[in-house]
Amino acid sequence: MHIDWAALGQVFGVSLVVTVGLVGIFTLGIMGTSPRTGGSADSGAGTGAGALARSGAYACFALCAAAVGYGIYLIVA
């Protein structure tokens, strides 16, 4: 039995980078949807910055869902 160590190393490296990237993007999504603390009672609620953060968070979640869907597509196909 012959193991192609170079290919195994490439798969490991790409898997590690993609996993860390997806966790980071998902974390940004969680941070974007979390309530703001500190400051005045109405800071961030309904303002442009709060809406922008929430939109960015939804974009992060959509990117994560697209990556998972692409992974499932690669496995099934």
PDB file of N, CA, C and O in Angstrom:
ATOM      1  N   MET A   1       0.848  -1.179   0.000  1.00  0.00           N
ATOM      2  CA  MET A   1       0.000   0.000   0.000  1.00  0.00           C
ATOM      3  C   MET A   1       0.888   1.234   0.000  1.00  0.00           C
ATOM      4  O   MET A   1       1.830   1.338   0.772  1.00  0.00           O
ATOM      5  N   HIS A   2       0.571   2.171  -0.880  1.00  0.00           N
ATOM      6  CA  HIS A   2       1.345   3.399  -1.016  1.00  0.00           C
ATOM      7  C   HIS A   2       0.495   4.590  -0.588  1.00  0.00           C
ATOM      8  O   HIS A   2      -0.634   4.759  -1.048  1.00  0.00           O
ATOM      9  N   ILE A   3       1.031   5.408   0.289  1.00  0.00           N
ATOM     10  CA  ILE A   3       0.334   6.607   0.753  1.00  0.00           C
ATOM     11  C   ILE A   3       1.013   7.819   0.139  1.00  0.00           C
ATOM     12  O   ILE A   3       2.229   7.986   0.269  1.00  0.00           O
ATOM     13  N   ASP A   4       0.252   8.632  -0.537  1.00  0.00           N
ATOM     14  CA  ASP A   4       0.773   9.867  -1.116  1.00  0.00           C
ATOM     15  C   ASP A   4       0.754  10.939  -0.028  1.00  0.00           C
ATOM     16  O   ASP A   4      -0.263  11.596   0.215  1.00  0.00           O
ATOM     17  N   TRP A   5       1.880  11.089   0.665  1.00  0.00           N
ATOM     18  CA  TRP A   5       1.953  11.992   1.804  1.00  0.00           C
ATOM     19  C   TRP A   5       1.793  13.454   1.411  1.00  0.00           C
ATOM     20  O   TRP A   5       1.263  14.255   2.187  1.00  0.00           O
ATOM     21  N   ALA A   6       2.232  13.801   0.222  1.00  0.00           N
ATOM     22  CA  ALA A   6       2.090  15.190  -0.227  1.00  0.00           C
ATOM     23  C   ALA A   6       0.611  15.547  -0.408  1.00  0.00           C
ATOM     24  O   ALA A   6       0.160  16.619   0.018  1.00  0.00           O
ATOM     25  N   ALA A   7      -0.138  14.639  -1.017  1.00  0.00           N
ATOM     26  CA  ALA A   7      -1.574  14.888  -1.199  1.00  0.00           C
ATOM     27  C   ALA A   7      -2.292  14.912   0.145  1.00  0.00           C
ATOM     28  O   ALA A   7      -3.183  15.739   0.366  1.00  0.00           O
ATOM     29  N   LEU A   8      -1.894  14.024   1.047  1.00  0.00           N
ATOM     30  CA  LEU A   8      -2.509  14.000   2.378  1.00  0.00           C
ATOM     31  C   LEU A   8      -2.216  15.299   3.126  1.00  0.00           C
ATOM     32  O   LEU A   8      -3.097  15.861   3.799  1.00  0.00           O
ATOM     33  N   GLY A   9      -1.004  15.804   2.990  1.00  0.00           N
ATOM     34  CA  GLY A   9      -0.652  17.081   3.616  1.00  0.00           C
ATOM     35  C   GLY A   9      -1.433  18.246   3.032  1.00  0.00           C
ATOM     36  O   GLY A   9      -1.855  19.147   3.758  1.00  0.00           O
ATOM     37  N   GLN A  10      -1.654  18.220   1.718  1.00  0.00           N
ATOM     38  CA  GLN A  10      -2.444  19.283   1.085  1.00  0.00           C
ATOM     39  C   GLN A  10      -3.886  19.254   1.580  1.00  0.00           C
ATOM     40  O   GLN A  10      -4.473  20.301   1.875  1.00  0.00           O
ATOM     41  N   VAL A  11      -4.461  18.072   1.656  1.00  0.00           N
ATOM     42  CA  VAL A  11      -5.838  17.952   2.142  1.00  0.00           C
ATOM     43  C   VAL A  11      -5.933  18.439   3.575  1.00  0.00           C
ATOM     44  O   VAL A  11      -6.866  19.165   3.947  1.00  0.00           O
ATOM     45  N   PHE A  12      -4.959  18.071   4.399  1.00  0.00           N
ATOM     46  CA  PHE A  12      -4.956  18.511   5.791  1.00  0.00           C
ATOM     47  C   PHE A  12      -4.850  20.029   5.877  1.00  0.00           C
ATOM     48  O   PHE A  12      -5.583  20.674   6.635  1.00  0.00           O
ATOM     49  N   GLY A  13      -3.932  20.622   5.109  1.00  0.00           N
ATOM     50  CA  GLY A  13      -3.737  22.066   5.156  1.00  0.00           C
ATOM     51  C   GLY A  13      -4.957  22.845   4.693  1.00  0.00           C
ATOM     52  O   GLY A  13      -5.382  23.801   5.339  1.00  0.00           O
ATOM     53  N   VAL A  14      -5.545  22.418   3.582  1.00  0.00           N
ATOM     54  CA  VAL A  14      -6.733  23.105   3.071  1.00  0.00           C
ATOM     55  C   VAL A  14      -7.893  22.947   4.042  1.00  0.00           C
ATOM     56  O   VAL A  14      -8.634  23.900   4.312  1.00  0.00           O
ATOM     57  N   SER A  15      -8.049  21.753   4.591  1.00  0.00           N
ATOM     58  CA  SER A  15      -9.135  21.522   5.557  1.00  0.00           C
ATOM     59  C   SER A  15      -8.970  22.403   6.788  1.00  0.00           C
ATOM     60  O   SER A  15      -9.950  22.972   7.292  1.00  0.00           O
ATOM     61  N   LEU A  16      -7.748  22.522   7.261  1.00  0.00           N
ATOM     62  CA  LEU A  16      -7.491  23.345   8.440  1.00  0.00           C
ATOM     63  C   LEU A  16      -7.797  24.818   8.164  1.00  0.00           C
ATOM     64  O   LEU A  16      -8.477  25.480   8.954  1.00  0.00           O
ATOM     65  N   VAL A  17      -7.337  25.325   7.030  1.00  0.00           N
ATOM     66  CA  VAL A  17      -7.560  26.736   6.692  1.00  0.00           C
ATOM     67  C   VAL A  17      -9.050  27.025   6.496  1.00  0.00           C
ATOM     68  O   VAL A  17      -9.577  28.022   7.008  1.00  0.00           O
ATOM     69  N   VAL A  18      -9.753  26.146   5.790  1.00  0.00           N
ATOM     70  CA  VAL A  18     -11.183  26.359   5.545  1.00  0.00           C
ATOM     71  C   VAL A  18     -11.968  26.270   6.852  1.00  0.00           C
ATOM     72  O   VAL A  18     -12.880  27.069   7.095  1.00  0.00           O
ATOM     73  N   THR A  19     -11.609  25.329   7.711  1.00  0.00           N
ATOM     74  CA  THR A  19     -12.311  25.188   8.990  1.00  0.00           C
ATOM     75  C   THR A  19     -12.121  26.426   9.862  1.00  0.00           C
ATOM     76  O   THR A  19     -13.093  26.959  10.417  1.00  0.00           O
ATOM     77  N   VAL A  20     -10.893  26.892   9.978  1.00  0.00           N
ATOM     78  CA  VAL A  20     -10.631  28.089  10.790  1.00  0.00           C
ATOM     79  C   VAL A  20     -11.335  29.302  10.185  1.00  0.00           C
ATOM     80  O   VAL A  20     -11.905  30.127  10.905  1.00  0.00           O
ATOM     81  N   GLY A  21     -11.330  29.398   8.863  1.00  0.00           N
ATOM     82  CA  GLY A  21     -12.015  30.512   8.202  1.00  0.00           C
ATOM     83  C   GLY A  21     -13.513  30.500   8.439  1.00  0.00           C
ATOM     84  O   GLY A  21     -14.116  31.535   8.739  1.00  0.00           O
ATOM     85  N   LEU A  22     -14.128  29.317   8.313  1.00  0.00           N
ATOM     86  CA  LEU A  22     -15.580  29.229   8.539  1.00  0.00           C
ATOM     87  C   LEU A  22     -15.945  29.522   9.987  1.00  0.00           C
ATOM     88  O   LEU A  22     -16.954  30.192  10.253  1.00  0.00           O
ATOM     89  N   VAL A  23     -15.149  29.047  10.916  1.00  0.00           N
ATOM     90  CA  VAL A  23     -15.418  29.351  12.332  1.00  0.00           C
ATOM     91  C   VAL A  23     -15.285  30.856  12.573  1.00  0.00           C
ATOM     92  O   VAL A  23     -16.096  31.446  13.292  1.00  0.00           O
ATOM     93  N   GLY A  24     -14.290  31.478  11.961  1.00  0.00           N
ATOM     94  CA  GLY A  24     -14.127  32.920  12.107  1.00  0.00           C
ATOM     95  C   GLY A  24     -15.295  33.699  11.519  1.00  0.00           C
ATOM     96  O   GLY A  24     -15.785  34.655  12.121  1.00  0.00           O
ATOM     97  N   ILE A  25     -15.751  33.299  10.345  1.00  0.00           N
ATOM     98  CA  ILE A  25     -16.889  33.973   9.719  1.00  0.00           C
ATOM     99  C   ILE A  25     -18.153  33.779  10.545  1.00  0.00           C
ATOM    100  O   ILE A  25     -18.940  34.706  10.749  1.00  0.00           O
ATOM    101  N   PHE A  26     -18.357  32.560  11.064  1.00  0.00           N
ATOM    102  CA  PHE A  26     -19.531  32.317  11.906  1.00  0.00           C
ATOM    103  C   PHE A  26     -19.455  33.146  13.190  1.00  0.00           C
ATOM    104  O   PHE A  26     -20.467  33.682  13.660  1.00  0.00           O
ATOM    105  N   THR A  27     -18.249  33.285  13.733  1.00  0.00           N
ATOM    106  CA  THR A  27     -18.070  34.104  14.935  1.00  0.00           C
ATOM    107  C   THR A  27     -18.407  35.569  14.654  1.00  0.00           C
ATOM    108  O   THR A  27     -19.044  36.235  15.485  1.00  0.00           O
ATOM    109  N   LEU A  28     -18.005  36.067  13.496  1.00  0.00           N
ATOM    110  CA  LEU A  28     -18.371  37.437  13.125  1.00  0.00           C
ATOM    111  C   LEU A  28     -19.892  37.583  13.019  1.00  0.00           C
ATOM    112  O   LEU A  28     -20.451  38.611  13.408  1.00  0.00           O
ATOM    113  N   GLY A  29     -20.558  36.553  12.503  1.00  0.00           N
ATOM    114  CA  GLY A  29     -22.014  36.578  12.437  1.00  0.00           C
ATOM    115  C   GLY A  29     -22.653  36.623  13.815  1.00  0.00           C
ATOM    116  O   GLY A  29     -23.600  37.375  14.057  1.00  0.00           O
ATOM    117  N   ILE A  30     -22.127  35.825  14.722  1.00  0.00           N
ATOM    118  CA  ILE A  30     -22.646  35.831  16.100  1.00  0.00           C
ATOM    119  C   ILE A  30     -22.423  37.192  16.745  1.00  0.00           C
ATOM    120  O   ILE A  30     -23.309  37.736  17.412  1.00  0.00           O
ATOM    121  N   MET A  31     -21.235  37.751  16.536  1.00  0.00           N
ATOM    122  CA  MET A  31     -20.946  39.064  17.116  1.00  0.00           C
ATOM    123  C   MET A  31     -21.844  40.152  16.521  1.00  0.00           C
ATOM    124  O   MET A  31     -22.239  41.087  17.216  1.00  0.00           O
ATOM    125  N   GLY A  32     -22.173  40.035  15.252  1.00  0.00           N
ATOM    126  CA  GLY A  32     -23.023  41.031  14.605  1.00  0.00           C
ATOM    127  C   GLY A  32     -24.461  40.992  15.070  1.00  0.00           C
ATOM    128  O   GLY A  32     -25.155  42.004  15.026  1.00  0.00           O
ATOM    129  N   THR A  33     -24.922  39.834  15.519  1.00  0.00           N
ATOM    130  CA  THR A  33     -26.305  39.734  15.982  1.00  0.00           C
ATOM    131  C   THR A  33     -26.437  39.897  17.491  1.00  0.00           C
ATOM    132  O   THR A  33     -27.549  39.965  17.999  1.00  0.00           O
ATOM    133  N   SER A  34     -25.319  39.956  18.192  1.00  0.00           N
ATOM    134  CA  SER A  34     -25.399  40.081  19.649  1.00  0.00           C
ATOM    135  C   SER A  34     -25.824  41.498  20.032  1.00  0.00           C
ATOM    136  O   SER A  34     -25.499  42.457  19.336  1.00  0.00           O
ATOM    137  N   PRO A  35     -26.544  41.625  21.130  1.00  0.00           N
ATOM    138  CA  PRO A  35     -26.970  42.966  21.557  1.00  0.00           C
ATOM    139  C   PRO A  35     -25.778  43.778  22.039  1.00  0.00           C
ATOM    140  O   PRO A  35     -24.814  43.250  22.576  1.00  0.00           O
ATOM    141  N   ARG A  36     -25.847  45.070  21.812  1.00  0.00           N
ATOM    142  CA  ARG A  36     -24.776  45.971  22.228  1.00  0.00           C
ATOM    143  C   ARG A  36     -24.944  46.287  23.711  1.00  0.00           C
ATOM    144  O   ARG A  36     -26.047  46.532  24.183  1.00  0.00           O
ATOM    145  N   THR A  37     -23.830  46.300  24.420  1.00  0.00           N
ATOM    146  CA  THR A  37     -23.866  46.648  25.846  1.00  0.00           C
ATOM    147  C   THR A  37     -23.022  47.891  26.058  1.00  0.00           C
ATOM    148  O   THR A  37     -22.117  48.198  25.293  1.00  0.00           O
ATOM    149  N   GLY A  38     -23.320  48.594  27.114  1.00  0.00           N
ATOM    150  CA  GLY A  38     -22.581  49.813  27.430  1.00  0.00           C
ATOM    151  C   GLY A  38     -23.163  51.007  26.700  1.00  0.00           C
ATOM    152  O   GLY A  38     -23.980  50.889  25.813  1.00  0.00           O
ATOM    153  N   GLY A  39     -22.707  52.167  27.050  1.00  0.00           N
ATOM    154  CA  GLY A  39     -23.205  53.387  26.403  1.00  0.00           C
ATOM    155  C   GLY A  39     -24.610  53.706  26.860  1.00  0.00           C
ATOM    156  O   GLY A  39     -25.102  53.224  27.860  1.00  0.00           O
ATOM    157  N   SER A  40     -25.290  54.528  26.088  1.00  0.00           N
ATOM    158  CA  SER A  40     -26.656  54.904  26.445  1.00  0.00           C
ATOM    159  C   SER A  40     -27.619  53.773  26.112  1.00  0.00           C
ATOM    160  O   SER A  40     -27.276  52.840  25.403  1.00  0.00           O
ATOM    161  N   ALA A  41     -28.825  53.902  26.591  1.00  0.00           N
ATOM    162  CA  ALA A  41     -29.810  52.828  26.431  1.00  0.00           C
ATOM    163  C   ALA A  41     -30.216  52.623  24.980  1.00  0.00           C
ATOM    164  O   ALA A  41     -30.592  51.528  24.586  1.00  0.00           O
ATOM    165  N   ASP A  42     -30.132  53.660  24.162  1.00  0.00           N
ATOM    166  CA  ASP A  42     -30.585  53.519  22.783  1.00  0.00           C
ATOM    167  C   ASP A  42     -29.429  53.445  21.780  1.00  0.00           C
ATOM    168  O   ASP A  42     -29.646  53.592  20.598  1.00  0.00           O
ATOM    169  N   SER A  43     -28.216  53.224  22.247  1.00  0.00           N
ATOM    170  CA  SER A  43     -27.090  53.186  21.315  1.00  0.00           C
ATOM    171  C   SER A  43     -27.112  51.888  20.524  1.00  0.00           C
ATOM    172  O   SER A  43     -27.201  50.808  21.079  1.00  0.00           O
ATOM    173  N   GLY A  44     -27.059  51.989  19.213  1.00  0.00           N
ATOM    174  CA  GLY A  44     -27.009  50.819  18.348  1.00  0.00           C
ATOM    175  C   GLY A  44     -28.355  50.219  18.022  1.00  0.00           C
ATOM    176  O   GLY A  44     -28.454  49.410  17.127  1.00  0.00           O
ATOM    177  N   ALA A  45     -29.386  50.600  18.706  1.00  0.00           N
ATOM    178  CA  ALA A  45     -30.699  50.012  18.463  1.00  0.00           C
ATOM    179  C   ALA A  45     -31.415  50.815  17.386  1.00  0.00           C
ATOM    180  O   ALA A  45     -31.813  51.943  17.610  1.00  0.00           O
ATOM    181  N   GLY A  46     -31.551  50.249  16.208  1.00  0.00           N
ATOM    182  CA  GLY A  46     -32.259  50.908  15.132  1.00  0.00           C
ATOM    183  C   GLY A  46     -31.452  51.963  14.399  1.00  0.00           C
ATOM    184  O   GLY A  46     -31.966  52.652  13.546  1.00  0.00           O
ATOM    185  N   THR A  47     -30.195  52.113  14.740  1.00  0.00           N
ATOM    186  CA  THR A  47     -29.367  53.098  14.048  1.00  0.00           C
ATOM    187  C   THR A  47     -28.755  52.468  12.816  1.00  0.00           C
ATOM    188  O   THR A  47     -28.829  51.272  12.588  1.00  0.00           O
ATOM    189  N   GLY A  48     -28.091  53.290  12.015  1.00  0.00           N
ATOM    190  CA  GLY A  48     -27.453  52.801  10.805  1.00  0.00           C
ATOM    191  C   GLY A  48     -26.350  51.801  11.106  1.00  0.00           C
ATOM    192  O   GLY A  48     -26.181  50.817  10.402  1.00  0.00           O
ATOM    193  N   ALA A  49     -25.586  52.042  12.173  1.00  0.00           N
ATOM    194  CA  ALA A  49     -24.495  51.130  12.517  1.00  0.00           C
ATOM    195  C   ALA A  49     -25.040  49.778  12.963  1.00  0.00           C
ATOM    196  O   ALA A  49     -24.483  48.735  12.620  1.00  0.00           O
ATOM    197  N   GLY A  50     -26.129  49.788  13.712  1.00  0.00           N
ATOM    198  CA  GLY A  50     -26.728  48.530  14.161  1.00  0.00           C
ATOM    199  C   GLY A  50     -27.307  47.739  13.000  1.00  0.00           C
ATOM    200  O   GLY A  50     -27.168  46.518  12.937  1.00  0.00           O
ATOM    201  N   ALA A  51     -27.937  48.443  12.074  1.00  0.00           N
ATOM    202  CA  ALA A  51     -28.503  47.774  10.905  1.00  0.00           C
ATOM    203  C   ALA A  51     -27.401  47.231  10.005  1.00  0.00           C
ATOM    204  O   ALA A  51     -27.521  46.146   9.440  1.00  0.00           O
ATOM    205  N   LEU A  52     -26.304  47.976   9.883  1.00  0.00           N
ATOM    206  CA  LEU A  52     -25.182  47.519   9.076  1.00  0.00           C
ATOM    207  C   LEU A  52     -24.534  46.280   9.695  1.00  0.00           C
ATOM    208  O   LEU A  52     -24.192  45.330   8.987  1.00  0.00           O
ATOM    209  N   ALA A  53     -24.396  46.274  11.009  1.00  0.00           N
ATOM    210  CA  ALA A  53     -23.822  45.114  11.691  1.00  0.00           C
ATOM    211  C   ALA A  53     -24.715  43.887  11.518  1.00  0.00           C
ATOM    212  O   ALA A  53     -24.224  42.776  11.273  1.00  0.00           O
ATOM    213  N   ARG A  54     -26.009  44.072  11.623  1.00  0.00           N
ATOM    214  CA  ARG A  54     -26.937  42.948  11.467  1.00  0.00           C
ATOM    215  C   ARG A  54     -26.928  42.433  10.024  1.00  0.00           C
ATOM    216  O   ARG A  54     -26.936  41.225   9.787  1.00  0.00           O
ATOM    217  N   SER A  55     -26.853  43.332   9.061  1.00  0.00           N
ATOM    218  CA  SER A  55     -26.784  42.916   7.657  1.00  0.00           C
ATOM    219  C   SER A  55     -25.496  42.158   7.376  1.00  0.00           C
ATOM    220  O   SER A  55     -25.494  41.151   6.668  1.00  0.00           O
ATOM    221  N   GLY A  56     -24.387  42.637   7.934  1.00  0.00           N
ATOM    222  CA  GLY A  56     -23.120  41.930   7.797  1.00  0.00           C
ATOM    223  C   GLY A  56     -23.158  40.563   8.437  1.00  0.00           C
ATOM    224  O   GLY A  56     -22.588  39.595   7.915  1.00  0.00           O
ATOM    225  N   ALA A  57     -23.842  40.473   9.583  1.00  0.00           N
ATOM    226  CA  ALA A  57     -23.965  39.184  10.265  1.00  0.00           C
ATOM    227  C   ALA A  57     -24.767  38.202   9.413  1.00  0.00           C
ATOM    228  O   ALA A  57     -24.386  37.028   9.287  1.00  0.00           O
ATOM    229  N   TYR A  58     -25.834  38.673   8.818  1.00  0.00           N
ATOM    230  CA  TYR A  58     -26.622  37.790   7.951  1.00  0.00           C
ATOM    231  C   TYR A  58     -25.826  37.361   6.721  1.00  0.00           C
ATOM    232  O   TYR A  58     -25.940  36.222   6.269  1.00  0.00           O
ATOM    233  N   ALA A  59     -24.982  38.252   6.211  1.00  0.00           N
ATOM    234  CA  ALA A  59     -24.117  37.893   5.084  1.00  0.00           C
ATOM    235  C   ALA A  59     -23.105  36.823   5.503  1.00  0.00           C
ATOM    236  O   ALA A  59     -22.815  35.898   4.735  1.00  0.00           O
ATOM    237  N   CYS A  60     -22.584  36.937   6.714  1.00  0.00           N
ATOM    238  CA  CYS A  60     -21.662  35.913   7.229  1.00  0.00           C
ATOM    239  C   CYS A  60     -22.366  34.564   7.351  1.00  0.00           C
ATOM    240  O   CYS A  60     -21.800  33.527   6.979  1.00  0.00           O
ATOM    241  N   PHE A  61     -23.581  34.566   7.875  1.00  0.00           N
ATOM    242  CA  PHE A  61     -24.330  33.311   8.001  1.00  0.00           C
ATOM    243  C   PHE A  61     -24.639  32.723   6.630  1.00  0.00           C
ATOM    244  O   PHE A  61     -24.578  31.504   6.439  1.00  0.00           O
ATOM    245  N   ALA A  62     -24.963  33.573   5.657  1.00  0.00           N
ATOM    246  CA  ALA A  62     -25.238  33.087   4.302  1.00  0.00           C
ATOM    247  C   ALA A  62     -23.983  32.480   3.687  1.00  0.00           C
ATOM    248  O   ALA A  62     -24.048  31.447   2.999  1.00  0.00           O
ATOM    249  N   LEU A  63     -22.835  33.089   3.933  1.00  0.00           N
ATOM    250  CA  LEU A  63     -21.580  32.547   3.421  1.00  0.00           C
ATOM    251  C   LEU A  63     -21.270  31.188   4.056  1.00  0.00           C
ATOM    252  O   LEU A  63     -20.823  30.260   3.363  1.00  0.00           O
ATOM    253  N   CYS A  64     -21.525  31.050   5.337  1.00  0.00           N
ATOM    254  CA  CYS A  64     -21.323  29.759   6.003  1.00  0.00           C
ATOM    255  C   CYS A  64     -22.263  28.707   5.430  1.00  0.00           C
ATOM    256  O   CYS A  64     -21.852  27.569   5.169  1.00  0.00           O
ATOM    257  N   ALA A  65     -23.523  29.070   5.224  1.00  0.00           N
ATOM    258  CA  ALA A  65     -24.488  28.119   4.663  1.00  0.00           C
ATOM    259  C   ALA A  65     -24.087  27.725   3.243  1.00  0.00           C
ATOM    260  O   ALA A  65     -24.209  26.552   2.860  1.00  0.00           O
ATOM    261  N   ALA A  66     -23.580  28.683   2.469  1.00  0.00           N
ATOM    262  CA  ALA A  66     -23.137  28.370   1.108  1.00  0.00           C
ATOM    263  C   ALA A  66     -21.947  27.425   1.125  1.00  0.00           C
ATOM    264  O   ALA A  66     -21.870  26.495   0.310  1.00  0.00           O
ATOM    265  N   ALA A  67     -21.014  27.624   2.043  1.00  0.00           N
ATOM    266  CA  ALA A  67     -19.849  26.741   2.140  1.00  0.00           C
ATOM    267  C   ALA A  67     -20.262  25.329   2.546  1.00  0.00           C
ATOM    268  O   ALA A  67     -19.751  24.341   2.008  1.00  0.00           O
ATOM    269  N   VAL A  68     -21.197  25.220   3.475  1.00  0.00           N
ATOM    270  CA  VAL A  68     -21.691  23.899   3.885  1.00  0.00           C
ATOM    271  C   VAL A  68     -22.434  23.230   2.730  1.00  0.00           C
ATOM    272  O   VAL A  68     -22.231  22.053   2.457  1.00  0.00           O
ATOM    273  N   GLY A  69     -23.263  23.988   2.032  1.00  0.00           N
ATOM    274  CA  GLY A  69     -23.971  23.440   0.873  1.00  0.00           C
ATOM    275  C   GLY A  69     -23.015  22.980  -0.208  1.00  0.00           C
ATOM    276  O   GLY A  69     -23.220  21.919  -0.822  1.00  0.00           O
ATOM    277  N   TYR A  70     -21.943  23.741  -0.450  1.00  0.00           N
ATOM    278  CA  TYR A  70     -20.958  23.345  -1.455  1.00  0.00           C
ATOM    279  C   TYR A  70     -20.238  22.071  -1.022  1.00  0.00           C
ATOM    280  O   TYR A  70     -19.970  21.186  -1.853  1.00  0.00           O
ATOM    281  N   GLY A  71     -19.935  21.955   0.254  1.00  0.00           N
ATOM    282  CA  GLY A  71     -19.295  20.737   0.760  1.00  0.00           C
ATOM    283  C   GLY A  71     -20.188  19.519   0.586  1.00  0.00           C
ATOM    284  O   GLY A  71     -19.720  18.444   0.197  1.00  0.00           O
ATOM    285  N   ILE A  72     -21.473  19.682   0.860  1.00  0.00           N
ATOM    286  CA  ILE A  72     -22.416  18.577   0.661  1.00  0.00           C
ATOM    287  C   ILE A  72     -22.519  18.233  -0.815  1.00  0.00           C
ATOM    288  O   ILE A  72     -22.549  17.053  -1.185  1.00  0.00           O
ATOM    289  N   TYR A  73     -22.523  19.247  -1.675  1.00  0.00           N
ATOM    290  CA  TYR A  73     -22.559  19.015  -3.111  1.00  0.00           C
ATOM    291  C   TYR A  73     -21.339  18.200  -3.571  1.00  0.00           C
ATOM    292  O   TYR A  73     -21.459  17.285  -4.390  1.00  0.00           O
ATOM    293  N   LEU A  74     -20.158  18.543  -3.042  1.00  0.00           N
ATOM    294  CA  LEU A  74     -18.951  17.826  -3.416  1.00  0.00           C
ATOM    295  C   LEU A  74     -18.977  16.372  -2.952  1.00  0.00           C
ATOM    296  O   LEU A  74     -18.489  15.476  -3.629  1.00  0.00           O
ATOM    297  N   ILE A  75     -19.559  16.131  -1.792  1.00  0.00           N
ATOM    298  CA  ILE A  75     -19.629  14.761  -1.272  1.00  0.00           C
ATOM    299  C   ILE A  75     -20.639  13.933  -2.069  1.00  0.00           C
ATOM    300  O   ILE A  75     -20.373  12.777  -2.431  1.00  0.00           O
ATOM    301  N   VAL A  76     -21.792  14.498  -2.362  1.00  0.00           N
ATOM    302  CA  VAL A  76     -22.862  13.749  -3.044  1.00  0.00           C
ATOM    303  C   VAL A  76     -22.510  13.515  -4.511  1.00  0.00           C
ATOM    304  O   VAL A  76     -22.762  12.450  -5.057  1.00  0.00           O
ATOM    305  N   ALA A  77     -21.941  14.515  -5.165  1.00  0.00           N
ATOM    306  CA  ALA A  77     -21.631  14.389  -6.598  1.00  0.00           C
ATOM    307  C   ALA A  77     -20.488  13.477  -6.774  1.00  0.00           C
ATOM    308  O   ALA A  77     -20.181  12.546  -7.127  1.00  0.00           O
TER     309      ALA A  77
END
